Amino acid sequence: MTTEHRQALIDYLMNHRGFVSGEQLSAVLGVSTKTITRNVKQINAQHPNAPIIESQRGRGYRIDRQHYLVTANGDSNAERLVDPNRMTSMGRRDAVLRQLLVASPHSYRIDAVWGKFYVSDSTISSDIKILRSVLQQYHLILNRSYDQIWIEGSEADVRRSINDLLITDSGILDEDFGHTDQRMQRRDSAFVTHQLDLIEELTHAKIPYPYNVNLFSHLYILIERYRGAGALIDTSSGDDAQLVSMQQQGLAKVCECVIRNLDDYLDTTLPGVEVANLYQYLTSSRIDSGRITVSEIPEQVRAVTDFLIDRVSEDPSYHDIGSNDLFASLANHIKPLLNRLENHISVKNNLLEQIKLEYPHLFDVVREASAQLVQRYRLNSIDDEENGFITVYFAQALENMHAPINILLVCTTGLGTAQLLKAKIERRFSELNIVETVAVRDLKDSLASHDEVDLVISTVGLPSSVHIATLVVSAMFTGEDQEQLEHEVDRIRKGMSR
Amino acid sequence: MKSLIAWEPQWCAHDADSLVESMAQYLESRGLINDGKRVAAALRQRESFGNTLIADNLAVPHAQSDAADEAIMLFVKLREALSGWQGVATVDRLIVTLLPERPSEHDAAVLKNFFQRLADERITQTFSVGECDEVRETLLQLLPDCAAGRKRRRSPTTQ
């Protein structure tokens, strides 16, 4: 990779908060993931005291902005990042995109958008070309007429693109999100957080991650849009019909309450379609208000859940994966998933890379099963982020299928620290089955009568005559002890699966 | 089962060995065991097998010995913290448990329950930093025998 390519890698990471996956970098920069890995090493090798680019298995790469700017002090590349007039080309295009998207369809004079960057006309033309291709993916059009420029498209597409392009992968809004006023950003953020609390309070339910982040983004973008474009927003996109299809009256009332609060906050009257939009988001989120029983699960959800489990079970590795627990937990996920598909709502899955890395085969099987599901039930396509969520449910079922590891707990009397250890292990290691707590002097007899024991855990040293796995821990059962036990359990599991 | 509290006793214990000695002598002086030296040796031996610390300043030395006729629990709060427990720790509180060679099923069950409840951080916290009254109340909760006998005699007894 040339210096230019290395700089492109740095530029890209500087313009993205949080981790960026190797695959994403590879796609954007047009090089293989191996090349990305090699060049991250080369860049870090220039800064031996502390790496500029952090890499984490399953998450990707993240640049230490502060460290980069400090160590590259005096370097022209770093200076151009500090000086907005000499911002990287990617940073410049992101800034333009923010300005135009948040205010869409409001038009700006080209000078007013690019003027502050002091770039040539040919650079502006090049930026417009690139931005057009980015926006095309969202069915948005970047119009240019004489000296005016603006983005045109449906409100749903504008918001979807803001969500995808301007919200970071960690679910936190980009700190440069069109705001020069940090106080206003904080105030908006606090207001939205308060609305989420209110929703939870009114629904007597908890909105778990990542659905809370999704709802947060929806409300935050709504505020930005009405502040940025206001009356120019086209709300006549035919969603009025959905107002009457809000079957859950209680939830509809909650949405009305939140939108009225937004009216007061923005000092405006938001159109009724915003109530319907919020309703769509809420019904597309997993709201935990206690587990629903199998009989309460709608017929379509049952059928879809059964179909997925059946297809995954067809793979020889997962023949026995089906269980009532898997069905119940997956059905709870499928219900809002079907709403998300219908309403074209996507949820970011920050653990996707990790899931693919940990369960590569299972992920592929789930992806194939969900593709068949889409065909069979004529659903909108299920993306990898959703497949990642589904994979987790199957992975959990897989973990639960493991036979428990049988352990014996030992101390001098069997009545003292072994009992303390028993209480602590029961609380933290549900996969371990405690067969007995015994005095060290009774260990031999106990092992003779319990040949199912896989591991002996003791608070005192054990005689060398014990021929199965042993672990001596402190009575405090410290974090270090727990870590050692986890390692030992992993080792035994691997032995079992051979 | 007998339970006692020795709250800041006037013992001349400068190291772990002499502390164990003092605790054993204390039990002997109360007529609860018939051979303090043997009990001290049993407690030391148990410590040599492995650490009995359950909090930074709290250890639970214990042993089985025929010098005791019934199960005994002694809670000790030292006037000054003692360094060098298990070579590295500094303790100022100990819960000493002595069991006869063949404890009654009842005592064994009570002790099992007591040690399992020590996994509750609130209880460990009380034993680690609580005042004498708090410690006594908690012991009474965990050792129902002592609570039942409370009306008949002051228990756990305090020095």
XYZ file of C-alpha atoms in Angstrom:
657
model
C 0.000 0.000 0.000
C 1.311 3.432 -0.870
C 1.519 6.327 1.544
C -1.581 7.686 -0.126
C -3.515 4.526 0.658
C -2.346 4.522 4.241
C -3.487 8.110 4.536
C -6.860 7.152 3.062
C -7.208 4.538 5.796
C -6.364 7.112 8.474
C -8.699 9.665 6.891
C -11.568 7.208 6.827
C -11.102 6.247 10.468
C -10.732 9.900 11.485
C -14.121 10.540 9.967
C -15.869 7.671 11.707
C -16.409 7.440 15.406
C -16.238 4.048 17.038
C -14.997 0.868 15.435
C -15.112 0.224 11.704
C -15.032 -3.374 10.555
C -12.203 -4.679 8.370
C -14.783 -5.671 5.772
C -16.180 -2.162 5.619
C -12.704 -0.666 5.271
C -11.884 -3.203 2.603
C -15.015 -2.307 0.634
C -14.534 1.433 0.938
C -10.806 1.514 0.242
C -10.850 -1.191 -2.407
C -8.227 -3.438 -0.839
C -8.369 -6.826 0.843
C -8.923 -7.180 4.593
C -5.435 -8.696 4.820
C -4.001 -5.548 3.306
C -5.931 -3.489 5.846
C -4.460 -5.586 8.669
C -0.940 -5.272 7.250
C -1.218 -1.527 6.856
C -2.655 -0.976 10.301
C 0.502 -2.722 11.541
C 2.678 -0.486 9.378
C 0.962 2.661 10.612
C 1.238 1.563 14.229
C 4.889 0.622 13.733
C 5.609 4.302 13.133
C 4.315 5.024 16.635
C 5.978 2.374 18.799
C 5.040 3.943 22.157
C 1.319 3.605 21.648
C -0.614 2.413 18.581
C -2.527 4.991 16.581
C -5.086 2.465 15.415
C -6.660 0.119 17.903
C -7.910 -3.196 16.597
C -10.367 -5.428 18.403
C -11.363 -8.899 17.398
C -14.909 -8.902 16.116
C -15.271 -5.133 16.202
C -12.706 -3.838 13.745
C -10.505 -0.772 13.899
C -10.688 2.536 15.684
C -8.281 5.443 15.525
C -7.102 7.251 18.625
C -7.844 10.741 17.301
C -6.126 12.629 20.093
C -3.020 10.478 19.888
C -2.892 10.786 16.125
C -3.186 14.557 16.199
C -0.584 14.877 18.939
C 1.971 12.515 17.427
C 1.462 13.854 13.942
C 1.907 17.408 15.206
C 3.592 19.394 12.519
C 2.622 16.866 9.918
C 0.577 18.523 7.195
C -1.925 15.660 7.151
C -2.737 16.171 10.784
C -2.963 19.909 10.423
C -5.540 19.668 7.717
C -7.747 17.723 10.117
C -7.500 20.375 12.764
C -8.108 23.152 10.279
C -11.605 22.866 8.805
C -10.416 24.715 5.747
C -8.114 21.808 5.033
C -10.395 18.984 6.146
C -9.984 15.583 4.517
C -12.067 15.034 1.424
C -14.168 12.468 3.241
C -14.707 14.782 6.189
C -15.697 17.571 3.843
C -18.240 15.403 2.041
C -19.677 14.189 5.372
C -20.104 17.778 6.513
C -21.862 18.712 3.257
C -24.091 15.671 3.511
C -25.106 16.573 7.067
C -25.972 20.104 6.083
C -28.058 19.073 3.092
C -29.774 16.037 4.619
C -30.892 17.657 7.842
C -32.406 20.578 5.910
C -33.690 18.607 2.888
C -35.414 19.717 0.659
C -34.186 23.205 1.582
C -31.775 24.430 -1.095
C -28.468 26.183 -0.442
C -26.169 28.257 -2.580
C -23.202 26.101 -3.511
C -20.918 28.791 -2.143
C -22.678 28.624 1.192
C -22.039 24.889 1.390
C -18.529 24.497 -0.040
C -17.225 28.047 0.397
C -15.745 27.423 3.827
C -13.572 24.624 2.468
C -11.805 26.757 -0.183
C -11.864 24.024 -2.799
C -11.854 24.256 -6.585
C -14.904 23.863 -8.827
C -13.625 20.537 -10.037
C -13.420 19.285 -6.421
C -17.003 20.440 -5.862
C -18.112 18.586 -8.992
C -16.277 15.486 -7.825
C -17.899 15.726 -4.366
C -21.354 16.065 -5.915
C -20.770 13.000 -8.069
C -19.708 10.913 -5.083
C -22.555 12.165 -2.883
C -25.056 11.393 -5.623
C -23.966 7.782 -5.704
C -24.156 7.529 -1.888
C -27.649 9.050 -1.806
C -28.848 6.911 -4.678
C -28.766 3.899 -2.342
C -31.483 5.636 -0.334
C -33.521 6.671 -3.402
C -32.561 10.279 -2.760
C -31.599 12.726 -5.473
C -28.961 15.409 -5.135
C -30.143 18.249 -7.357
C -27.988 21.035 -8.700
C -29.433 23.965 -10.541
C -27.270 26.968 -11.342
C -25.713 27.912 -8.001
C -28.264 26.013 -5.861
C -28.021 22.520 -4.424
C -30.493 20.389 -2.449
C -31.535 16.835 -1.676
C -34.894 15.524 -2.752
C -36.696 12.383 -1.709
C -39.297 10.957 0.612
C -39.135 11.847 4.272
C -38.738 8.184 5.185
C -35.684 7.880 2.930
C -34.150 11.092 4.266
C -34.460 9.830 7.831
C -33.177 6.392 6.910
C -30.101 7.916 5.305
C -29.484 10.185 8.310
C -29.769 7.167 10.566
C -27.334 5.154 8.454
C -24.868 7.835 7.498
C -24.787 10.237 10.404
C -25.377 8.030 13.410
C -22.339 6.178 14.689
C -22.199 2.417 14.957
C -22.220 2.628 18.719
C -25.663 4.164 18.558
C -24.442 7.561 19.674
C -25.161 10.481 17.472
C -22.161 11.812 15.644
C -20.738 14.639 17.679
C -20.488 16.765 14.578
C -24.133 16.154 13.784
C -24.832 19.479 12.169
C -24.572 21.225 15.480
C -22.345 24.112 16.257
C -24.295 24.547 19.460
C -23.192 21.745 21.775
C -25.570 22.914 24.477
C -28.521 22.491 22.161
C -27.300 19.023 21.229
C -27.110 18.077 24.890
C -30.531 19.556 25.562
C -32.090 17.649 22.653
C -30.406 14.494 23.822
C -31.690 14.944 27.391
C -35.198 15.645 26.105
C -35.245 12.504 23.971
C -33.900 10.414 26.863
C -36.700 11.770 29.022
C -39.265 10.757 26.375
C -37.867 7.229 26.337
C -38.219 7.083 30.115
C -41.771 8.314 29.726
C -42.570 5.618 27.164
C -41.241 2.965 29.535
C -43.233 4.415 32.384
C -46.485 4.616 30.415
C -46.119 1.139 28.917
C -44.905 -0.357 32.225
C -42.192 -2.026 30.196
C -38.494 -1.920 29.537
C -37.233 -1.185 26.044
C -34.010 -3.159 25.801
C -30.890 -2.410 23.769
C -30.662 -1.935 20.762
C -34.328 -0.942 20.396
C -33.907 1.930 22.855
C -31.058 3.269 20.691
C -33.239 2.939 17.617
C -36.084 4.851 19.215
C -33.650 7.452 20.483
C -32.294 7.947 16.953
C -35.816 8.185 15.514
C -36.885 10.920 17.932
C -33.588 12.774 17.712
C -33.664 12.800 13.908
C -37.279 13.940 14.039
C -36.233 16.955 16.120
C -33.329 17.732 13.780
C -35.532 17.492 10.724
C -38.237 19.785 12.044
C -35.678 22.247 13.267
C -33.704 22.059 10.010
C -36.474 21.877 7.432
C -39.729 22.476 9.325
C -42.631 23.244 7.017
C -40.690 22.032 3.967
C -40.986 18.428 5.111
C -43.360 16.473 2.934
C -45.692 14.572 5.264
C -48.187 13.584 2.615
C -46.572 10.222 2.012
C -49.822 8.315 2.373
C -49.218 7.006 5.876
C -52.467 8.421 7.193
C -54.101 5.056 6.693
C -51.779 3.718 9.324
C -53.305 6.035 11.862
C -56.449 3.926 11.812
C -54.520 0.670 11.820
C -52.952 1.336 15.200
C -54.515 -1.651 16.881
C -52.933 -1.263 20.248
C -54.912 1.646 21.661
C -52.725 1.990 24.730
C -49.576 2.255 22.654
C -51.232 4.742 20.291
C -52.047 6.965 23.268
C -48.436 6.800 24.435
C -47.299 7.898 20.959
C -49.749 10.792 20.964
C -48.462 11.899 24.352
C -44.825 11.846 23.203
C -45.575 13.718 19.975
C -47.501 16.377 21.925
C -44.440 16.780 24.146
C -42.374 17.240 20.992
C -44.880 19.865 19.808
C -44.248 21.821 22.992
C -40.508 21.314 22.797
C -40.256 22.457 19.174
C -42.993 25.054 19.602
C -44.817 23.698 16.584
C -47.602 21.263 15.737
C -46.221 18.084 14.243
C -48.432 16.321 11.684
C -50.454 13.283 12.750
C -48.257 11.023 10.669
C -45.518 11.407 13.294
C -47.761 9.607 15.787
C -48.096 6.778 13.272
C -44.340 6.785 12.631
C -43.586 6.500 16.330
C -46.198 3.775 16.663
C -44.441 1.837 13.918
C -41.147 2.150 15.781
C -42.659 1.035 19.074
C -44.404 -1.979 17.603
C -41.158 -2.828 15.844
C -39.229 -2.822 19.112
C -38.977 -5.581 21.604
C -40.739 -4.213 24.648
C -40.187 -6.378 27.678
C -43.323 -6.245 29.773
C -43.036 -9.776 31.028
C -42.821 -12.868 28.902
C -45.844 -13.685 26.800
C -47.098 -17.242 26.936
C -47.000 -19.475 23.878
C -50.796 -19.295 23.530
C -50.602 -15.502 23.287
C -48.282 -15.621 20.289
C -50.025 -14.641 17.040
C -50.436 -17.358 14.438
C -48.110 -15.809 11.857
C -45.374 -15.329 14.461
C -45.698 -18.975 15.470
C -45.515 -20.134 11.875
C -42.483 -17.985 11.073
C -40.696 -19.052 14.254
C -41.402 -22.722 13.577
C -40.234 -22.333 9.985
C -36.913 -20.799 11.052
C -36.275 -23.445 13.707
C -37.159 -26.219 11.251
C -34.841 -24.872 8.543
C -31.922 -24.389 10.940
C -32.510 -27.881 12.392
C -32.057 -29.337 8.916
C -28.344 -28.648 9.228
C -26.649 -31.756 10.688
C -24.883 -29.642 13.331
C -28.168 -28.343 14.728
C -30.510 -31.331 14.502
C -31.524 -31.160 18.143
C -31.542 -27.420 18.608
C -35.342 -27.067 18.726
C -36.790 -26.619 22.206
C -39.669 -24.858 23.918
C -37.282 -22.293 25.338
C -35.865 -21.493 21.906
C -39.357 -21.220 20.440
C -40.593 -18.918 23.200
C -37.585 -16.588 23.153
C -37.310 -16.485 19.358
C -41.052 -15.872 18.934
C -40.741 -12.859 21.234
C -38.095 -11.541 18.877
C -39.900 -12.451 15.663
C -43.031 -10.494 16.556
C -41.405 -7.024 16.421
C -39.073 -8.221 13.646
C -42.063 -8.776 11.356
C -43.229 -5.244 12.134
C -39.764 -3.878 11.374
C -39.712 -5.649 8.020
C -43.152 -4.333 7.157
C -42.271 -0.784 8.190
C -38.744 -0.836 6.684
C -37.201 -0.093 10.046
C -33.648 -1.251 10.504
C -31.876 -1.815 13.779
C -28.115 -1.530 14.032
C -26.402 -4.604 15.339
C -23.085 -3.542 16.810
C -22.194 -7.123 17.648
C -22.653 -8.388 14.101
C -18.939 -8.846 13.404
C -18.461 -10.598 16.719
C -21.430 -12.878 16.062
C -20.108 -13.787 12.609
C -16.704 -14.482 14.077
C -17.952 -16.601 16.970
C -20.653 -18.514 15.108
C -19.625 -18.448 11.436
C -21.426 -21.630 10.425
C -24.544 -20.967 12.471
C -24.737 -17.449 11.043
C -24.587 -18.818 7.481
C -27.266 -21.399 8.260
C -29.522 -18.730 9.786
C -28.945 -16.451 6.808
C -29.943 -19.221 4.431
C -32.990 -20.072 6.558
C -34.127 -16.453 6.675
C -33.723 -16.141 2.897
C -36.082 -19.114 2.534
C -38.398 -17.536 5.074
C -38.588 -14.334 3.033
C -39.577 -16.337 -0.029
C -42.049 -18.557 1.754
C -43.908 -15.748 3.550
C -43.242 -13.023 0.968
C -41.564 -10.763 3.483
C -39.279 -7.819 2.848
C -35.685 -8.970 2.831
C -33.979 -9.706 6.146
C -30.558 -8.053 6.340
C -27.449 -9.360 8.057
C -27.984 -7.152 11.083
C -31.297 -8.945 11.708
C -29.747 -12.311 10.879
C -27.158 -11.547 13.539
C -29.874 -11.023 16.152
C -31.603 -14.258 15.140
C -28.282 -16.121 15.286
C -27.874 -15.110 18.922
C -31.096 -16.903 19.870
C -29.918 -20.092 18.200
C -26.461 -19.718 19.732
C -28.067 -19.401 23.155
C -30.088 -22.557 22.510
C -26.891 -24.280 21.457
C -25.194 -23.299 24.705
C -28.166 -24.595 26.677
C -27.910 -27.921 24.897
C -24.542 -28.576 26.503
C -24.578 -31.184 29.216
C -23.809 -29.590 32.579
C -20.324 -29.967 34.005
C -20.422 -31.926 37.243
C -18.289 -30.626 40.045
C -17.332 -31.587 43.587
C -16.578 -28.874 46.113
C -14.012 -29.561 48.795
C -12.751 -27.925 51.979
C -11.311 -29.378 55.159
C -14.691 -30.179 56.695
C -17.033 -29.895 53.717
C -19.153 -27.645 55.917
C -17.196 -24.389 55.808
C -15.618 -22.648 52.849
C -16.939 -25.325 50.477
C -20.451 -24.146 51.402
C -19.496 -20.514 50.830
C -18.051 -21.522 47.473
C -21.202 -23.467 46.655
C -23.372 -20.377 47.141
C -21.035 -18.245 45.029
C -20.729 -20.770 42.206
C -24.486 -21.390 42.086
C -24.966 -17.672 41.661
C -22.394 -17.141 38.917
C -21.970 -20.434 37.060
C -25.396 -21.798 36.270
C -23.925 -24.345 33.851
C -22.100 -26.143 36.651
C -23.871 -28.931 38.495
C -22.653 -29.258 42.068
C -22.766 -32.960 42.848
C -21.618 -32.741 46.459
C -19.634 -30.714 48.977
C -17.195 -32.906 50.841
C -14.393 -32.864 53.421
C -10.969 -33.388 51.922
C -10.598 -36.622 53.843
C -13.775 -37.980 52.213
C -12.782 -36.945 48.679
C -11.509 -40.339 47.583
C -14.720 -42.117 48.618
C -16.865 -39.444 47.072
C -15.053 -39.661 43.736
C -15.414 -43.425 43.809
C -19.179 -43.149 44.126
C -19.575 -40.264 41.658
C -17.816 -41.177 38.442
C -19.793 -38.448 36.634
C -17.679 -35.747 38.295
C -15.689 -33.689 35.776
C -13.943 -31.243 38.082
C -12.978 -30.903 41.723
C -12.863 -27.378 43.100
C -11.271 -26.919 46.466
C -10.297 -24.193 48.910
C -7.477 -26.387 50.227
C -4.607 -28.150 48.498
C -5.579 -31.574 47.145
C -3.693 -34.853 47.280
C -1.880 -35.799 44.079
C -3.861 -39.052 43.986
C -6.839 -37.179 42.475
C -6.795 -38.078 38.800
C -9.448 -35.798 37.398
C -9.282 -32.056 36.738
C -8.842 -29.986 39.897
C -8.851 -26.312 40.702
C -7.817 -24.727 43.977
C -9.425 -21.361 44.625
C -9.511 -18.926 47.516
C -12.488 -18.780 49.860
C -13.083 -15.228 48.600
C -13.560 -16.652 45.103
C -11.923 -13.636 43.557
C -12.267 -12.432 39.962
C -9.030 -14.237 39.207
C -10.461 -17.473 40.646
C -13.583 -17.067 38.532
C -11.512 -16.483 35.432
C -9.517 -19.640 36.125
C -12.736 -21.575 36.568
C -14.060 -20.236 33.237
C -10.859 -21.417 31.526
C -11.144 -24.818 33.157
C -14.799 -25.138 32.123
C -13.865 -24.198 28.529
C -11.092 -26.767 28.549
C -13.419 -29.499 29.814
C -16.088 -28.532 27.255
C -13.572 -28.801 24.439
C -12.559 -32.230 25.732
C -16.234 -33.277 25.814
C -16.866 -32.212 22.232
C -13.953 -34.238 20.861
C -23.868 -25.078 69.194
C -22.126 -22.287 71.095
C -21.502 -18.832 69.722
C -19.383 -16.067 71.252
C -18.122 -12.632 70.400
C -14.746 -11.384 71.616
C -14.904 -7.666 70.865
C -11.516 -6.005 71.107
C -10.170 -8.383 73.759
C -6.984 -7.586 75.707
C -4.858 -10.223 74.017
C -1.125 -9.942 73.496
C -1.124 -11.205 69.926
C 1.629 -9.776 67.769
C 1.509 -12.239 64.928
C -0.758 -14.859 63.348
C 0.614 -17.686 65.501
C 0.127 -15.905 68.792
C -3.340 -14.806 67.709
C -4.374 -18.391 67.026
C -2.910 -19.312 70.389
C -4.883 -16.561 72.123
C -8.135 -17.573 70.483
C -7.660 -21.196 71.523
C -6.764 -20.174 75.090
C -9.844 -17.983 75.214
C -12.077 -20.890 74.290
C -10.317 -23.117 76.795
C -10.673 -20.515 79.552
C -14.397 -20.495 78.866
C -14.530 -24.239 79.260
C -15.648 -24.742 75.669
C -12.699 -26.909 74.659
C -10.536 -29.202 76.697
C -7.181 -28.725 74.965
C -6.279 -25.271 73.633
C -2.928 -26.356 72.263
C -4.451 -29.080 70.118
C -7.077 -26.723 68.779
C -4.450 -24.084 67.979
C -2.429 -26.705 66.106
C -5.523 -27.786 64.140
C -6.328 -24.186 63.188
C -2.726 -23.562 62.102
C -2.734 -26.728 60.068
C -5.923 -25.650 58.271
C -4.373 -22.266 57.463
C -1.357 -24.057 56.001
C -3.665 -25.838 53.528
C -5.113 -22.670 52.083
C -6.230 -19.127 52.595
C -9.381 -18.580 54.699
C -9.782 -14.878 53.946
C -13.318 -14.063 52.802
C -12.883 -10.284 52.774
C -9.864 -8.004 52.886
C -9.854 -7.825 56.681
C -11.890 -10.903 57.576
C -10.727 -14.518 57.858
C -12.673 -17.641 58.769
C -10.163 -20.023 60.357
C -11.779 -23.327 61.165
C -10.870 -26.824 62.230
C -12.249 -30.143 63.345
C -10.960 -31.438 66.632
C -12.043 -33.835 69.351
C -11.036 -31.125 71.818
C -14.501 -29.680 71.180
C -17.660 -31.503 72.280
C -19.991 -29.426 70.183
C -19.774 -26.904 67.384
C -18.380 -23.528 68.455
C -18.294 -20.229 66.657
C -16.171 -17.355 67.929
C -16.324 -13.924 66.340
C -13.218 -11.853 67.130
C -12.776 -8.132 66.574
C -9.187 -7.089 67.335
C -8.296 -3.745 68.905
C -5.660 -3.240 66.244
C -5.347 -4.832 62.841
C -2.833 -7.643 62.639
C -0.582 -7.835 59.604
C 1.018 -11.034 58.359
C -2.101 -13.211 58.356
C -1.412 -15.825 55.701
C 1.848 -13.965 55.144
C 0.279 -11.046 53.316
C -3.112 -10.042 54.669
C -3.971 -7.594 57.418
C -6.971 -8.725 59.427
C -8.870 -7.251 62.318
C -11.833 -9.619 62.320
C -12.063 -13.396 62.407
C -14.854 -15.918 62.575
C -13.388 -19.042 64.149
C -15.343 -22.256 63.784
C -14.578 -25.441 65.647
C -16.262 -28.716 64.982
C -16.037 -31.951 66.931
C -14.829 -34.922 64.945
C -18.413 -36.065 64.588
C -20.656 -33.017 64.567
C -24.377 -33.525 65.045
C -26.474 -33.386 61.900
C -28.198 -30.349 63.283
C -24.962 -28.431 63.867
C -23.682 -29.447 60.435
C -26.844 -28.097 58.814
C -26.630 -24.833 60.747
C -22.985 -24.383 59.758
C -23.677 -25.176 56.112
C -26.362 -22.535 56.087
C -24.098 -20.052 57.871
C -21.295 -20.394 55.314
C -23.668 -20.278 52.373
C -25.132 -17.039 53.708
C -21.622 -15.576 53.815
C -21.872 -15.390 50.017
C -24.312 -12.518 50.591
C -22.164 -9.399 50.383
C -24.360 -7.511 52.843
C -23.665 -10.111 55.489
C -19.933 -10.161 54.775
C -19.998 -6.377 54.917
C -21.615 -6.425 58.355
C -18.996 -8.841 59.655
C -16.208 -6.801 58.047
C -17.110 -3.333 59.251
C -20.237 -3.568 61.427
C -20.501 -2.436 65.021
C -20.718 -5.012 67.816
C -24.540 -4.852 67.992
C -24.880 -5.299 64.244
C -22.558 -8.283 64.276
C -24.463 -9.828 67.187
C -27.818 -9.336 65.445
C -26.521 -10.898 62.256
C -25.074 -13.870 64.122
C -28.412 -14.350 65.825
C -30.158 -14.338 62.473
C -27.803 -16.897 61.017
C -27.581 -19.136 64.064
C -31.159 -19.847 65.096
C -30.068 -21.940 68.083
C -28.487 -18.916 69.657
C -31.579 -16.838 68.978
C -33.766 -19.469 70.622
C -31.499 -19.586 73.626
C -31.342 -15.831 73.846
C -34.269 -15.663 76.234
C -32.587 -18.144 78.524
C -29.079 -16.698 78.394
C -27.182 -13.839 76.752
C -26.056 -15.250 73.457
C -23.881 -14.815 71.543
C -21.911 -13.796 74.612
C -19.607 -10.838 74.411
C -16.391 -10.282 76.265
